[in-house]
PDB file of C-alpha atoms and ligand atoms in Angstrom:
ATOM      1  CA  MET A   1     -10.892  -5.260  15.026  1.00  0.00           C
ATOM      2  CA  GLN A   2     -11.600  -1.544  14.972  1.00  0.00           C
ATOM      3  CA  PHE A   3      -9.000   1.207  14.521  1.00  0.00           C
ATOM      4  CA  ASN A   4      -9.233   4.941  14.478  1.00  0.00           C
ATOM      5  CA  LEU A   5      -7.246   6.084  11.502  1.00  0.00           C
ATOM      6  CA  PHE A   6      -9.980   8.506  10.515  1.00  0.00           C
ATOM      7  CA  GLU A   7     -11.127   9.567  13.973  1.00  0.00           C
ATOM      8  CA  GLU A   8      -9.418  12.964  13.794  1.00  0.00           C
ATOM      9  CA  PRO A   9     -10.028  15.127  10.734  1.00  0.00           C
ATOM     10  CA  THR A  10      -6.995  14.999   8.488  1.00  0.00           C
ATOM     11  CA  PRO A  11      -5.074  18.307   8.608  1.00  0.00           C
ATOM     12  CA  ASN A  12      -5.223  18.713   4.864  1.00  0.00           C
ATOM     13  CA  ASP A  13      -8.739  17.440   4.367  1.00  0.00           C
ATOM     14  CA  GLU A  14      -9.124  19.963   1.598  1.00  0.00           C
ATOM     15  CA  PHE A  15      -8.308  18.267  -1.670  1.00  0.00           C
ATOM     16  CA  LYS A  16     -11.160  18.093  -4.120  1.00  0.00           C
ATOM     17  CA  SER A  17      -9.698  15.523  -6.427  1.00  0.00           C
ATOM     18  CA  HIS A  18      -6.962  12.960  -6.801  1.00  0.00           C
ATOM     19  CA  GLU A  19      -5.231  15.186  -9.327  1.00  0.00           C
ATOM     20  CA  GLU A  20      -5.213  18.153  -6.963  1.00  0.00           C
ATOM     21  CA  LEU A  21      -3.789  16.035  -4.142  1.00  0.00           C
ATOM     22  CA  ILE A  22      -1.054  14.497  -6.297  1.00  0.00           C
ATOM     23  CA  ASN A  23      -0.073  17.889  -7.753  1.00  0.00           C
ATOM     24  CA  HIS A  24       0.143  19.319  -4.255  1.00  0.00           C
ATOM     25  CA  MET A  25       2.313  16.439  -3.053  1.00  0.00           C
ATOM     26  CA  HIS A  26       4.682  16.817  -5.986  1.00  0.00           C
ATOM     27  CA  GLN A  27       5.326  20.382  -4.883  1.00  0.00           C
ATOM     28  CA  LEU A  28       6.144  19.570  -1.253  1.00  0.00           C
ATOM     29  CA  THR A  29       9.444  21.029  -0.111  1.00  0.00           C
ATOM     30  CA  ASP A  30       9.042  20.907   3.678  1.00  0.00           C
ATOM     31  CA  ASP A  31       8.859  17.134   4.023  1.00  0.00           C
ATOM     32  CA  PRO A  32      11.596  15.464   6.080  1.00  0.00           C
ATOM     33  CA  LEU A  33      13.015  13.555   3.112  1.00  0.00           C
ATOM     34  CA  HIS A  34      13.128  16.531   0.770  1.00  0.00           C
ATOM     35  CA  SER A  35      16.788  17.126   1.644  1.00  0.00           C
ATOM     36  CA  THR A  36      17.717  13.697   0.216  1.00  0.00           C
ATOM     37  CA  GLY A  37      17.184  15.214  -3.216  1.00  0.00           C
ATOM     38  CA  ASN A  38      15.116  12.149  -4.105  1.00  0.00           C
ATOM     39  CA  ARG A  39      11.879  12.594  -5.945  1.00  0.00           C
ATOM     40  CA  MET A  40       8.294  12.212  -4.804  1.00  0.00           C
ATOM     41  CA  VAL A  41       7.060   8.744  -5.686  1.00  0.00           C
ATOM     42  CA  ILE A  42       3.335   8.620  -5.024  1.00  0.00           C
ATOM     43  CA  TYR A  43       1.370   6.007  -6.914  1.00  0.00           C
ATOM     44  CA  ARG A  44       0.865   3.803  -9.911  1.00  0.00           C
ATOM     45  CA  GLY A  45      -2.271   2.155 -11.203  1.00  0.00           C
ATOM     46  CA  ASN A  46      -5.892   3.169 -11.241  1.00  0.00           C
ATOM     47  CA  PRO A  47      -7.277   5.919  -8.943  1.00  0.00           C
ATOM     48  CA  ASN A  48     -10.728   4.323  -9.296  1.00  0.00           C
ATOM     49  CA  ALA A  49      -9.567   0.879  -8.158  1.00  0.00           C
ATOM     50  CA  ASP A  50     -11.302  -1.037  -5.372  1.00  0.00           C
ATOM     51  CA  LEU A  51      -8.056  -2.603  -4.119  1.00  0.00           C
ATOM     52  CA  MET A  52      -5.191  -0.469  -2.783  1.00  0.00           C
ATOM     53  CA  ILE A  53      -1.738  -1.788  -1.935  1.00  0.00           C
ATOM     54  CA  VAL A  54       0.235   0.221   0.625  1.00  0.00           C
ATOM     55  CA  GLY A  55       3.954  -0.578   0.800  1.00  0.00           C
ATOM     56  CA  GLU A  56       6.836   0.998   2.695  1.00  0.00           C
ATOM     57  CA  ALA A  57       9.030   3.457   0.838  1.00  0.00           C
ATOM     58  CA  PRO A  58      10.473   3.816  -2.641  1.00  0.00           C
ATOM     59  CA  GLY A  59      13.831   2.210  -3.428  1.00  0.00           C
ATOM     60  CA  ALA A  60      16.351   3.029  -6.150  1.00  0.00           C
ATOM     61  CA  ASN A  61      14.231   1.745  -9.067  1.00  0.00           C
ATOM     62  CA  GLU A  62      11.156   3.554  -7.808  1.00  0.00           C
ATOM     63  CA  ASP A  63      13.126   6.789  -7.403  1.00  0.00           C
ATOM     64  CA  GLN A  64      14.421   6.474 -10.950  1.00  0.00           C
ATOM     65  CA  GLN A  65      11.031   5.739 -12.502  1.00  0.00           C
ATOM     66  CA  GLY A  66       8.914   7.890 -10.183  1.00  0.00           C
ATOM     67  CA  LYS A  67       6.510   5.009  -9.488  1.00  0.00           C
ATOM     68  CA  PRO A  68       6.145   2.669  -6.514  1.00  0.00           C
ATOM     69  CA  TYR A  69       6.904  -1.024  -6.675  1.00  0.00           C
ATOM     70  CA  VAL A  70       8.613  -1.224 -10.040  1.00  0.00           C
ATOM     71  CA  GLY A  71      11.740  -3.162  -8.986  1.00  0.00           C
ATOM     72  CA  ARG A  72      12.103  -6.854  -8.067  1.00  0.00           C
ATOM     73  CA  SER A  73       9.632  -6.637  -5.190  1.00  0.00           C
ATOM     74  CA  GLY A  74       7.150  -4.899  -7.459  1.00  0.00           C
ATOM     75  CA  LYS A  75       7.434  -7.571 -10.131  1.00  0.00           C
ATOM     76  CA  LEU A  76       6.705 -10.222  -7.528  1.00  0.00           C
ATOM     77  CA  LEU A  77       3.813  -8.176  -6.141  1.00  0.00           C
ATOM     78  CA  ASP A  78       2.353  -7.973  -9.653  1.00  0.00           C
ATOM     79  CA  LYS A  79       2.626 -11.749 -10.080  1.00  0.00           C
ATOM     80  CA  ILE A  80       0.945 -12.336  -6.733  1.00  0.00           C
ATOM     81  CA  LEU A  81      -1.950 -10.019  -7.629  1.00  0.00           C
ATOM     82  CA  GLU A  82      -2.311 -11.557 -11.072  1.00  0.00           C
ATOM     83  CA  SER A  83      -2.366 -15.073  -9.593  1.00  0.00           C
ATOM     84  CA  VAL A  84      -5.811 -14.285  -8.169  1.00  0.00           C
ATOM     85  CA  GLY A  85      -7.024 -12.346 -11.198  1.00  0.00           C
ATOM     86  CA  PHE A  86      -6.265  -8.703 -10.425  1.00  0.00           C
ATOM     87  CA  ASP A  87      -5.015  -6.546 -13.276  1.00  0.00           C
ATOM     88  CA  SER A  88      -1.771  -5.437 -11.607  1.00  0.00           C
ATOM     89  CA  GLN A  89      -1.264  -2.505 -13.983  1.00  0.00           C
ATOM     90  CA  ASN A  90      -4.689  -0.965 -14.493  1.00  0.00           C
ATOM     91  CA  GLY A  91      -6.892  -2.568 -11.876  1.00  0.00           C
ATOM     92  CA  VAL A  92      -5.230  -1.722  -8.561  1.00  0.00           C
ATOM     93  CA  TYR A  93      -3.816   1.404  -6.906  1.00  0.00           C
ATOM     94  CA  VAL A  94      -0.291   1.013  -5.534  1.00  0.00           C
ATOM     95  CA  THR A  95       1.218   3.467  -3.073  1.00  0.00           C
ATOM     96  CA  ASN A  96       3.568   3.659  -0.079  1.00  0.00           C
ATOM     97  CA  THR A  97       3.789   4.919   3.501  1.00  0.00           C
ATOM     98  CA  ALA A  98       6.759   7.218   2.797  1.00  0.00           C
ATOM     99  CA  PHE A  99       6.844   9.075  -0.499  1.00  0.00           C
ATOM    100  CA  ARG A 100      10.546   9.618  -1.040  1.00  0.00           C
ATOM    101  CA  ARG A 101      13.423   7.164  -0.956  1.00  0.00           C
ATOM    102  CA  PRO A 102      14.872   7.647   2.560  1.00  0.00           C
ATOM    103  CA  SER A 103      18.517   7.637   1.412  1.00  0.00           C
ATOM    104  CA  ASP A 104      20.933   6.072  -0.997  1.00  0.00           C
ATOM    105  CA  THR A 105      21.556   3.269   1.485  1.00  0.00           C
ATOM    106  CA  ASN A 106      17.960   2.033   1.477  1.00  0.00           C
ATOM    107  CA  ARG A 107      17.556   2.645   5.196  1.00  0.00           C
ATOM    108  CA  ASP A 108      14.126   2.287   6.762  1.00  0.00           C
ATOM    109  CA  PRO A 109      12.022   5.435   7.086  1.00  0.00           C
ATOM    110  CA  SER A 110      11.950   6.800  10.670  1.00  0.00           C
ATOM    111  CA  GLN A 111       8.757   7.118  12.675  1.00  0.00           C
ATOM    112  CA  GLU A 112       8.943  10.898  12.401  1.00  0.00           C
ATOM    113  CA  GLU A 113       9.221  10.688   8.623  1.00  0.00           C
ATOM    114  CA  LEU A 114       6.319   8.275   8.382  1.00  0.00           C
ATOM    115  CA  ASP A 115       4.193  10.479  10.629  1.00  0.00           C
ATOM    116  CA  TYR A 116       4.812  13.490   8.427  1.00  0.00           C
ATOM    117  CA  TYR A 117       3.455  11.643   5.383  1.00  0.00           C
ATOM    118  CA  LEU A 118       0.513   9.982   7.157  1.00  0.00           C
ATOM    119  CA  PRO A 119      -2.033  12.786   6.560  1.00  0.00           C
ATOM    120  CA  TYR A 120      -1.230  12.553   2.858  1.00  0.00           C
ATOM    121  CA  LEU A 121      -1.656   8.796   2.870  1.00  0.00           C
ATOM    122  CA  LYS A 122      -5.010   9.269   4.624  1.00  0.00           C
ATOM    123  CA  GLU A 123      -6.066  11.738   1.950  1.00  0.00           C
ATOM    124  CA  ILE A 124      -5.071   9.259  -0.750  1.00  0.00           C
ATOM    125  CA  ILE A 125      -7.199   6.586   0.928  1.00  0.00           C
ATOM    126  CA  ARG A 126     -10.156   8.957   1.376  1.00  0.00           C
ATOM    127  CA  ILE A 127     -10.096  10.168  -2.226  1.00  0.00           C
ATOM    128  CA  VAL A 128      -9.343   6.864  -3.974  1.00  0.00           C
ATOM    129  CA  ASP A 129     -11.840   5.191  -1.641  1.00  0.00           C
ATOM    130  CA  PRO A 130     -10.847   1.541  -2.150  1.00  0.00           C
ATOM    131  CA  LYS A 131     -12.940  -1.239  -0.642  1.00  0.00           C
ATOM    132  CA  ILE A 132      -9.848  -3.122   0.548  1.00  0.00           C
ATOM    133  CA  LEU A 133      -6.352  -2.110   1.669  1.00  0.00           C
ATOM    134  CA  LEU A 134      -3.560  -4.650   1.361  1.00  0.00           C
ATOM    135  CA  LEU A 135      -0.751  -3.620   3.717  1.00  0.00           C
ATOM    136  CA  THR A 136       2.572  -5.040   2.597  1.00  0.00           C
ATOM    137  CA  GLY A 137       4.935  -5.080   5.526  1.00  0.00           C
ATOM    138  CA  ARG A 138       5.192  -3.611   8.986  1.00  0.00           C
ATOM    139  CA  PHE A 139       5.356   0.117   8.256  1.00  0.00           C
ATOM    140  CA  SER A 140       1.987   0.447   6.557  1.00  0.00           C
ATOM    141  CA  MET A 141       0.549  -1.990   9.080  1.00  0.00           C
ATOM    142  CA  ARG A 142       1.678   0.158  12.015  1.00  0.00           C
ATOM    143  CA  GLN A 143       0.665   3.448  10.460  1.00  0.00           C
ATOM    144  CA  ILE A 144      -2.743   2.435   9.144  1.00  0.00           C
ATOM    145  CA  ILE A 145      -4.063  -0.082  11.657  1.00  0.00           C
ATOM    146  CA  GLY A 146      -1.838   0.695  14.639  1.00  0.00           C
ATOM    147  CA  GLU A 147      -0.796  -2.936  14.897  1.00  0.00           C
ATOM    148  CA  LYS A 148       2.476  -3.300  16.810  1.00  0.00           C
ATOM    149  CA  ARG A 149       2.702  -7.086  16.818  1.00  0.00           C
ATOM    150  CA  GLY A 150       4.866  -8.829  14.253  1.00  0.00           C
ATOM    151  CA  ILE A 151       3.565  -9.358  10.747  1.00  0.00           C
ATOM    152  CA  THR A 152       4.030 -13.129  11.107  1.00  0.00           C
ATOM    153  CA  LYS A 153       1.443 -13.123  13.916  1.00  0.00           C
ATOM    154  CA  VAL A 154      -1.182 -10.967  12.240  1.00  0.00           C
ATOM    155  CA  ARG A 155      -0.827 -11.464   8.482  1.00  0.00           C
ATOM    156  CA  GLY A 156      -3.973 -12.678   6.843  1.00  0.00           C
ATOM    157  CA  THR A 157      -6.216 -11.064   9.487  1.00  0.00           C
ATOM    158  CA  TRP A 158      -8.966  -8.616   8.507  1.00  0.00           C
ATOM    159  CA  TYR A 159      -9.027  -5.269  10.317  1.00  0.00           C
ATOM    160  CA  THR A 160     -11.866  -2.778  10.042  1.00  0.00           C
ATOM    161  CA  LEU A 161     -10.909   0.909   9.956  1.00  0.00           C
ATOM    162  CA  ASP A 162     -13.244   3.365  11.629  1.00  0.00           C
ATOM    163  CA  ASP A 163     -14.620   4.382   8.244  1.00  0.00           C
ATOM    164  CA  GLY A 164     -15.678   0.774   7.667  1.00  0.00           C
ATOM    165  CA  ARG A 165     -12.938  -0.039   5.217  1.00  0.00           C
ATOM    166  CA  LEU A 166     -11.211  -3.408   5.421  1.00  0.00           C
ATOM    167  CA  ALA A 167      -7.447  -3.840   5.652  1.00  0.00           C
ATOM    168  CA  MET A 168      -5.243  -6.923   5.691  1.00  0.00           C
ATOM    169  CA  PRO A 169      -1.530  -6.986   6.562  1.00  0.00           C
ATOM    170  CA  VAL A 170       0.538  -9.419   4.495  1.00  0.00           C
ATOM    171  CA  PHE A 171       4.231 -10.209   4.109  1.00  0.00           C
ATOM    172  CA  HIS A 172       6.310  -7.720   2.163  1.00  0.00           C
ATOM    173  CA  PRO A 173       7.298  -9.138  -1.251  1.00  0.00           C
ATOM    174  CA  ALA A 174      10.978  -8.455  -0.439  1.00  0.00           C
ATOM    175  CA  TYR A 175      10.633 -10.929   2.429  1.00  0.00           C
ATOM    176  CA  LEU A 176       9.232 -13.510   0.027  1.00  0.00           C
ATOM    177  CA  LEU A 177      12.180 -12.950  -2.306  1.00  0.00           C
ATOM    178  CA  ARG A 178      14.471 -13.851   0.590  1.00  0.00           C
ATOM    179  CA  ASN A 179      12.374 -16.925   1.479  1.00  0.00           C
ATOM    180  CA  PRO A 180      11.676 -18.712  -1.796  1.00  0.00           C
ATOM    181  CA  SER A 181      10.350 -22.019  -0.356  1.00  0.00           C
ATOM    182  CA  ARG A 182       6.783 -22.880  -1.345  1.00  0.00           C
ATOM    183  CA  LYS A 183       6.317 -25.654   1.209  1.00  0.00           C
ATOM    184  CA  PRO A 184       3.096 -25.664   3.248  1.00  0.00           C
ATOM    185  CA  GLY A 185       3.438 -23.092   6.041  1.00  0.00           C
ATOM    186  CA  SER A 186       6.217 -21.148   4.249  1.00  0.00           C
ATOM    187  CA  PRO A 187       5.799 -17.365   3.837  1.00  0.00           C
ATOM    188  CA  LYS A 188       5.053 -17.830   0.108  1.00  0.00           C
ATOM    189  CA  ALA A 189       2.406 -20.462   0.803  1.00  0.00           C
ATOM    190  CA  LEU A 190       0.817 -18.186   3.421  1.00  0.00           C
ATOM    191  CA  MET A 191       0.847 -15.248   1.019  1.00  0.00           C
ATOM    192  CA  TRP A 192      -0.925 -17.381  -1.558  1.00  0.00           C
ATOM    193  CA  GLN A 193      -3.573 -18.206   1.038  1.00  0.00           C
ATOM    194  CA  ASP A 194      -3.906 -14.530   2.018  1.00  0.00           C
ATOM    195  CA  VAL A 195      -4.391 -13.184  -1.507  1.00  0.00           C
ATOM    196  CA  GLN A 196      -6.974 -15.824  -2.233  1.00  0.00           C
ATOM    197  CA  GLU A 197      -8.890 -14.569   0.795  1.00  0.00           C
ATOM    198  CA  VAL A 198      -8.473 -10.980  -0.480  1.00  0.00           C
ATOM    199  CA  ARG A 199      -9.973 -11.979  -3.823  1.00  0.00           C
ATOM    200  CA  ARG A 200     -12.834 -13.810  -2.083  1.00  0.00           C
ATOM    201  CA  LYS A 201     -13.634 -10.734   0.016  1.00  0.00           C
ATOM    202  CA  TYR A 202     -13.284  -8.461  -3.029  1.00  0.00           C
ATOM    203  CA  ASP A 203     -15.967 -10.481  -4.794  1.00  0.00           C
ATOM    204  CA  GLU A 204     -18.154 -10.560  -1.695  1.00  0.00           C
ATOM    205  CA  LEU A 205     -17.973  -6.754  -1.412  1.00  0.00           C
ATOM    206  CA  GLY A 206     -18.856  -6.295  -5.080  1.00  0.00           C
ATOM    207  CA  GLY A 207     -15.390  -5.090  -6.174  1.00  0.00           C
ATOM    208  CA  GLY A 208     -15.318  -3.866  -9.799  1.00  0.00           C
ATOM    209  CA  ARG A 209     -15.094  -6.658 -12.402  1.00  0.00           C
ATOM    210  CA  GLU A 210     -13.465  -4.229 -14.847  1.00  0.00           C
ATOM    211  CA  PHE A 211     -10.370  -4.193 -12.609  1.00  0.00           C
ATOM    212  CA  LEU A 212      -9.839  -7.940 -13.023  1.00  0.00           C
ATOM    213  CA  LEU A 213      -7.954  -9.696 -15.801  1.00  0.00           C
ATOM    214  CA  PRO A 214     -10.404 -10.731 -18.548  1.00  0.00           C
ATOM    215  CA  HIS A 215     -10.202 -14.468 -17.719  1.00  0.00           C
ATOM    216  CA  ALA A 216     -10.941 -13.758 -14.035  1.00  0.00           C
ATOM    217  CA  ARG A 217     -14.039 -11.580 -14.405  1.00  0.00           C
TER     218      ARG A 217
HETATM  219  N1  LIG B 301       9.092  -1.687  -1.516  1.00  0.00           N
HETATM  220  C1  LIG B 301       8.064  -0.925  -1.094  1.00  0.00           C
HETATM  221  O1  LIG B 301       7.547  -1.116  -0.022  1.00  0.00           O
HETATM  222  N2  LIG B 301       7.639   0.024  -1.905  1.00  0.00           N
HETATM  223  C2  LIG B 301       8.159   0.258  -3.095  1.00  0.00           C
HETATM  224  O2  LIG B 301       7.689   1.159  -3.780  1.00  0.00           O
HETATM  225  C3  LIG B 301       9.228  -0.536  -3.513  1.00  0.00           C
HETATM  226  C4  LIG B 301       9.678  -1.513  -2.715  1.00  0.00           C
END
């Protein structure tokens, strides 16, 4: 399936490097979540990675530590990535669709808020230039591949962005924490299937071996 994330030039298609982009984002004051007083939480991991994970929005732990996916969901995400050989700390790039915690009540980010941050997310994708995007949950799925159907219907499907990049929506780890069964057909079992396919495709596309755990290279 083909989507047009990159059809229009990004408004701030001007950053020369990852460092420049991240520094710029840290100085934003006109973003819709600035008034929350919460900090910019942009990424963790390796800006040279071939696999990028795009989540939803930072929560309390992420706001405290200034890094995405460092709470319970993040720990599970790391385990899932490691189960198929990815180095979850230094071999992947982890980011979100909204870059500040929406509020102290953990509400979902609004469409308007997500749309404000989208050009920045596009710049992150352009500059980091991963071979594969793993979209955890419905917000990144809607923003990046324009998919409005439920995640249960489309998870595990490959989408091709208009720049040729591949993206796969998968369950959000928080959903897996709420559904711990591992029976065949359960969300956890499906996630296991999906990440195995991601690893297979990563190898097929020549993803960097240096980003894998030593035993998985
Ligand atoms: N959930 C997300 O989607 N992102 C985070 O950074 C943390 C939890």
